[in-house]
Amino acid sequence: MFRYAVAIQPSDIDHMGHVNNSVYLKWVQDAVVDYWRSVAPPDAVASHLWVALKHEISYRKPTFLQDKVVAEVIAEKVEGARAHFTTVVRRGHEVLSEVKSTWCCLDANSLRPSRLAREVAARFLPPQN
């Protein structure tokens, strides 16, 4: 699991006084990309980009400006140029949202889908028993 500290900005707060639902998508994108940068070798980071294909978000509790929030990213699987992630946004032990997302890896030059090398993809996944 990868932990990403979320910085809540005043502009993230909506007319109801809590974080707007659309902001969660930005958090997930920032967390997954930061995860990629933390596990992939520098040459793979330089030669690949990630784009989100799908997000399924379950909102559990509202988030407020003063909250200390962490996004926990877990890579579920890599299939060809696609990767599947679960991101859980937490305030302490409270789950604020759960996000299942599918991403496509792109070649940074051609912007076409690109399979990750097996050894790079293995860095994402939890060890198999």
PDB file of C-alpha atoms in Angstrom:
ATOM      1  CA  MET A   1       0.000   0.000   0.000  1.00  0.00           C
ATOM      2  CA  PHE A   2       1.156   3.521  -0.816  1.00  0.00           C
ATOM      3  CA  ARG A   3       0.119   6.443   1.402  1.00  0.00           C
ATOM      4  CA  TYR A   4      -0.338   9.918  -0.106  1.00  0.00           C
ATOM      5  CA  ALA A   5      -0.952  12.906   2.167  1.00  0.00           C
ATOM      6  CA  VAL A   6      -3.788  15.025   0.795  1.00  0.00           C
ATOM      7  CA  ALA A   7      -3.580  18.812   1.077  1.00  0.00           C
ATOM      8  CA  ILE A   8      -7.080  20.288   1.335  1.00  0.00           C
ATOM      9  CA  GLN A   9      -7.340  23.781  -0.137  1.00  0.00           C
ATOM     10  CA  PRO A  10     -10.012  26.400   0.619  1.00  0.00           C
ATOM     11  CA  SER A  11     -11.028  26.199  -3.067  1.00  0.00           C
ATOM     12  CA  ASP A  12     -11.874  22.479  -2.531  1.00  0.00           C
ATOM     13  CA  ILE A  13     -14.804  23.419  -0.277  1.00  0.00           C
ATOM     14  CA  ASP A  14     -18.245  23.688  -1.852  1.00  0.00           C
ATOM     15  CA  HIS A  15     -21.414  25.608  -0.963  1.00  0.00           C
ATOM     16  CA  MET A  16     -22.298  22.962   1.658  1.00  0.00           C
ATOM     17  CA  GLY A  17     -19.086  23.520   3.631  1.00  0.00           C
ATOM     18  CA  HIS A  18     -17.276  20.303   2.742  1.00  0.00           C
ATOM     19  CA  VAL A  19     -14.949  19.065   0.017  1.00  0.00           C
ATOM     20  CA  ASN A  20     -16.690  18.973  -3.360  1.00  0.00           C
ATOM     21  CA  ASN A  21     -17.075  15.475  -4.797  1.00  0.00           C
ATOM     22  CA  SER A  22     -15.112  16.388  -7.934  1.00  0.00           C
ATOM     23  CA  VAL A  23     -12.008  17.091  -5.821  1.00  0.00           C
ATOM     24  CA  TYR A  24     -11.736  13.414  -4.883  1.00  0.00           C
ATOM     25  CA  LEU A  25     -10.904  12.634  -8.524  1.00  0.00           C
ATOM     26  CA  LYS A  26      -7.969  15.029  -8.403  1.00  0.00           C
ATOM     27  CA  TRP A  27      -6.758  13.435  -5.172  1.00  0.00           C
ATOM     28  CA  VAL A  28      -6.932   9.957  -6.699  1.00  0.00           C
ATOM     29  CA  GLN A  29      -5.091  11.084  -9.813  1.00  0.00           C
ATOM     30  CA  ASP A  30      -2.373  12.793  -7.766  1.00  0.00           C
ATOM     31  CA  ALA A  31      -2.027   9.761  -5.473  1.00  0.00           C
ATOM     32  CA  VAL A  32      -1.821   7.160  -8.271  1.00  0.00           C
ATOM     33  CA  VAL A  33       0.691   9.205 -10.277  1.00  0.00           C
ATOM     34  CA  ASP A  34       2.787   9.798  -7.146  1.00  0.00           C
ATOM     35  CA  TYR A  35       2.662   6.055  -6.448  1.00  0.00           C
ATOM     36  CA  TRP A  36       3.905   5.377 -10.003  1.00  0.00           C
ATOM     37  CA  ARG A  37       6.778   7.813  -9.528  1.00  0.00           C
ATOM     38  CA  SER A  38       7.720   6.172  -6.224  1.00  0.00           C
ATOM     39  CA  VAL A  39       7.891   2.571  -7.505  1.00  0.00           C
ATOM     40  CA  ALA A  40       8.953   2.843 -11.144  1.00  0.00           C
ATOM     41  CA  PRO A  41      12.548   3.312 -12.248  1.00  0.00           C
ATOM     42  CA  PRO A  42      13.360   6.846 -13.506  1.00  0.00           C
ATOM     43  CA  ASP A  43      13.600   5.764 -17.156  1.00  0.00           C
ATOM     44  CA  ALA A  44      10.104   4.222 -17.003  1.00  0.00           C
ATOM     45  CA  VAL A  45       8.705   7.380 -15.361  1.00  0.00           C
ATOM     46  CA  ALA A  46      10.256   9.502 -18.120  1.00  0.00           C
ATOM     47  CA  SER A  47       8.928   7.325 -20.932  1.00  0.00           C
ATOM     48  CA  HIS A  48       5.371   6.617 -19.716  1.00  0.00           C
ATOM     49  CA  LEU A  49       2.294   8.626 -18.792  1.00  0.00           C
ATOM     50  CA  TRP A  50      -0.931   7.501 -17.135  1.00  0.00           C
ATOM     51  CA  VAL A  51      -4.499   8.493 -17.983  1.00  0.00           C
ATOM     52  CA  ALA A  52      -7.590   7.479 -16.070  1.00  0.00           C
ATOM     53  CA  LEU A  53     -10.154   5.463 -18.011  1.00  0.00           C
ATOM     54  CA  LYS A  54     -12.697   4.859 -15.265  1.00  0.00           C
ATOM     55  CA  HIS A  55     -13.402   5.800 -11.658  1.00  0.00           C
ATOM     56  CA  GLU A  56     -16.060   4.262  -9.417  1.00  0.00           C
ATOM     57  CA  ILE A  57     -16.363   6.350  -6.256  1.00  0.00           C
ATOM     58  CA  SER A  58     -18.243   5.436  -3.103  1.00  0.00           C
ATOM     59  CA  TYR A  59     -18.546   8.459  -0.837  1.00  0.00           C
ATOM     60  CA  ARG A  60     -18.828   7.460   2.830  1.00  0.00           C
ATOM     61  CA  LYS A  61     -18.441  10.659   4.888  1.00  0.00           C
ATOM     62  CA  PRO A  62     -17.901  14.361   4.156  1.00  0.00           C
ATOM     63  CA  THR A  63     -14.427  15.867   4.309  1.00  0.00           C
ATOM     64  CA  PHE A  64     -13.741  19.331   5.727  1.00  0.00           C
ATOM     65  CA  LEU A  65     -11.009  21.947   5.325  1.00  0.00           C
ATOM     66  CA  GLN A  66      -9.301  21.254   8.659  1.00  0.00           C
ATOM     67  CA  ASP A  67      -9.207  17.448   8.202  1.00  0.00           C
ATOM     68  CA  LYS A  68      -5.929  15.534   7.975  1.00  0.00           C
ATOM     69  CA  VAL A  69      -6.527  13.158   5.079  1.00  0.00           C
ATOM     70  CA  VAL A  70      -4.513  10.349   3.513  1.00  0.00           C
ATOM     71  CA  ALA A  71      -5.163   8.483   0.264  1.00  0.00           C
ATOM     72  CA  GLU A  72      -4.045   4.844   0.411  1.00  0.00           C
ATOM     73  CA  VAL A  73      -3.345   3.390  -3.035  1.00  0.00           C
ATOM     74  CA  ILE A  74      -3.275  -0.329  -3.735  1.00  0.00           C
ATOM     75  CA  ALA A  75      -2.436  -1.694  -7.181  1.00  0.00           C
ATOM     76  CA  GLU A  76      -4.808  -4.590  -7.812  1.00  0.00           C
ATOM     77  CA  LYS A  77      -3.517  -5.850 -11.174  1.00  0.00           C
ATOM     78  CA  VAL A  78      -1.774  -4.903 -14.395  1.00  0.00           C
ATOM     79  CA  GLU A  79      -3.117  -6.232 -17.701  1.00  0.00           C
ATOM     80  CA  GLY A  80      -1.244  -5.141 -20.799  1.00  0.00           C
ATOM     81  CA  ALA A  81      -1.378  -1.339 -20.879  1.00  0.00           C
ATOM     82  CA  ARG A  82      -4.067  -1.188 -18.178  1.00  0.00           C
ATOM     83  CA  ALA A  83      -3.701  -1.053 -14.427  1.00  0.00           C
ATOM     84  CA  HIS A  84      -6.414  -1.327 -11.787  1.00  0.00           C
ATOM     85  CA  PHE A  85      -6.161   0.500  -8.473  1.00  0.00           C
ATOM     86  CA  THR A  86      -8.143   0.869  -5.281  1.00  0.00           C
ATOM     87  CA  THR A  87      -7.699   4.158  -3.433  1.00  0.00           C
ATOM     88  CA  VAL A  88      -9.151   4.581   0.051  1.00  0.00           C
ATOM     89  CA  VAL A  89      -9.346   8.140   1.382  1.00  0.00           C
ATOM     90  CA  ARG A  90      -9.141   8.222   5.193  1.00  0.00           C
ATOM     91  CA  ARG A  91      -9.319  10.679   8.063  1.00  0.00           C
ATOM     92  CA  GLY A  92      -7.535   8.705  10.764  1.00  0.00           C
ATOM     93  CA  HIS A  93      -9.316   5.338  10.820  1.00  0.00           C
ATOM     94  CA  GLU A  94     -12.495   6.698   9.199  1.00  0.00           C
ATOM     95  CA  VAL A  95     -13.052   5.825   5.547  1.00  0.00           C
ATOM     96  CA  LEU A  96     -14.211   8.924   3.695  1.00  0.00           C
ATOM     97  CA  SER A  97     -14.346   7.380   0.218  1.00  0.00           C
ATOM     98  CA  GLU A  98     -13.341   4.296  -1.722  1.00  0.00           C
ATOM     99  CA  VAL A  99     -12.352   4.557  -5.370  1.00  0.00           C
ATOM    100  CA  LYS A 100     -11.865   1.745  -7.874  1.00  0.00           C
ATOM    101  CA  SER A 101     -10.084   3.047 -10.946  1.00  0.00           C
ATOM    102  CA  THR A 102      -8.724   1.771 -14.240  1.00  0.00           C
ATOM    103  CA  TRP A 103      -5.803   3.508 -15.884  1.00  0.00           C
ATOM    104  CA  CYS A 104      -4.058   3.247 -19.241  1.00  0.00           C
ATOM    105  CA  CYS A 105      -0.304   3.495 -19.592  1.00  0.00           C
ATOM    106  CA  LEU A 106       0.798   5.619 -22.566  1.00  0.00           C
ATOM    107  CA  ASP A 107       4.108   5.962 -24.331  1.00  0.00           C
ATOM    108  CA  ALA A 108       5.180   9.536 -23.504  1.00  0.00           C
ATOM    109  CA  ASN A 109       6.299  10.230 -27.089  1.00  0.00           C
ATOM    110  CA  SER A 110       3.565   8.666 -29.220  1.00  0.00           C
ATOM    111  CA  LEU A 111       0.760   8.989 -26.606  1.00  0.00           C
ATOM    112  CA  ARG A 112      -0.367   5.499 -27.618  1.00  0.00           C
ATOM    113  CA  PRO A 113      -1.117   2.694 -25.153  1.00  0.00           C
ATOM    114  CA  SER A 114       2.031   0.967 -23.981  1.00  0.00           C
ATOM    115  CA  ARG A 115       2.554  -2.271 -22.093  1.00  0.00           C
ATOM    116  CA  LEU A 116       4.828  -1.991 -19.117  1.00  0.00           C
ATOM    117  CA  ALA A 117       7.854  -4.253 -19.016  1.00  0.00           C
ATOM    118  CA  ARG A 118       7.133  -7.243 -16.752  1.00  0.00           C
ATOM    119  CA  GLU A 119       9.757  -6.165 -14.198  1.00  0.00           C
ATOM    120  CA  VAL A 120       8.266  -2.652 -14.019  1.00  0.00           C
ATOM    121  CA  ALA A 121       4.697  -3.964 -13.673  1.00  0.00           C
ATOM    122  CA  ALA A 122       5.863  -6.286 -10.883  1.00  0.00           C
ATOM    123  CA  ARG A 123       6.878  -3.258  -8.795  1.00  0.00           C
ATOM    124  CA  PHE A 124       3.207  -2.273  -8.550  1.00  0.00           C
ATOM    125  CA  LEU A 125       1.799  -5.542  -7.407  1.00  0.00           C
ATOM    126  CA  PRO A 126       1.858  -7.074  -3.940  1.00  0.00           C
ATOM    127  CA  PRO A 127       4.143 -10.118  -3.567  1.00  0.00           C
ATOM    128  CA  GLN A 128       2.498 -13.394  -4.531  1.00  0.00           C
ATOM    129  CA  ASN A 129       2.566 -16.214  -1.980  1.00  0.00           C
TER     130      ASN A 129
END
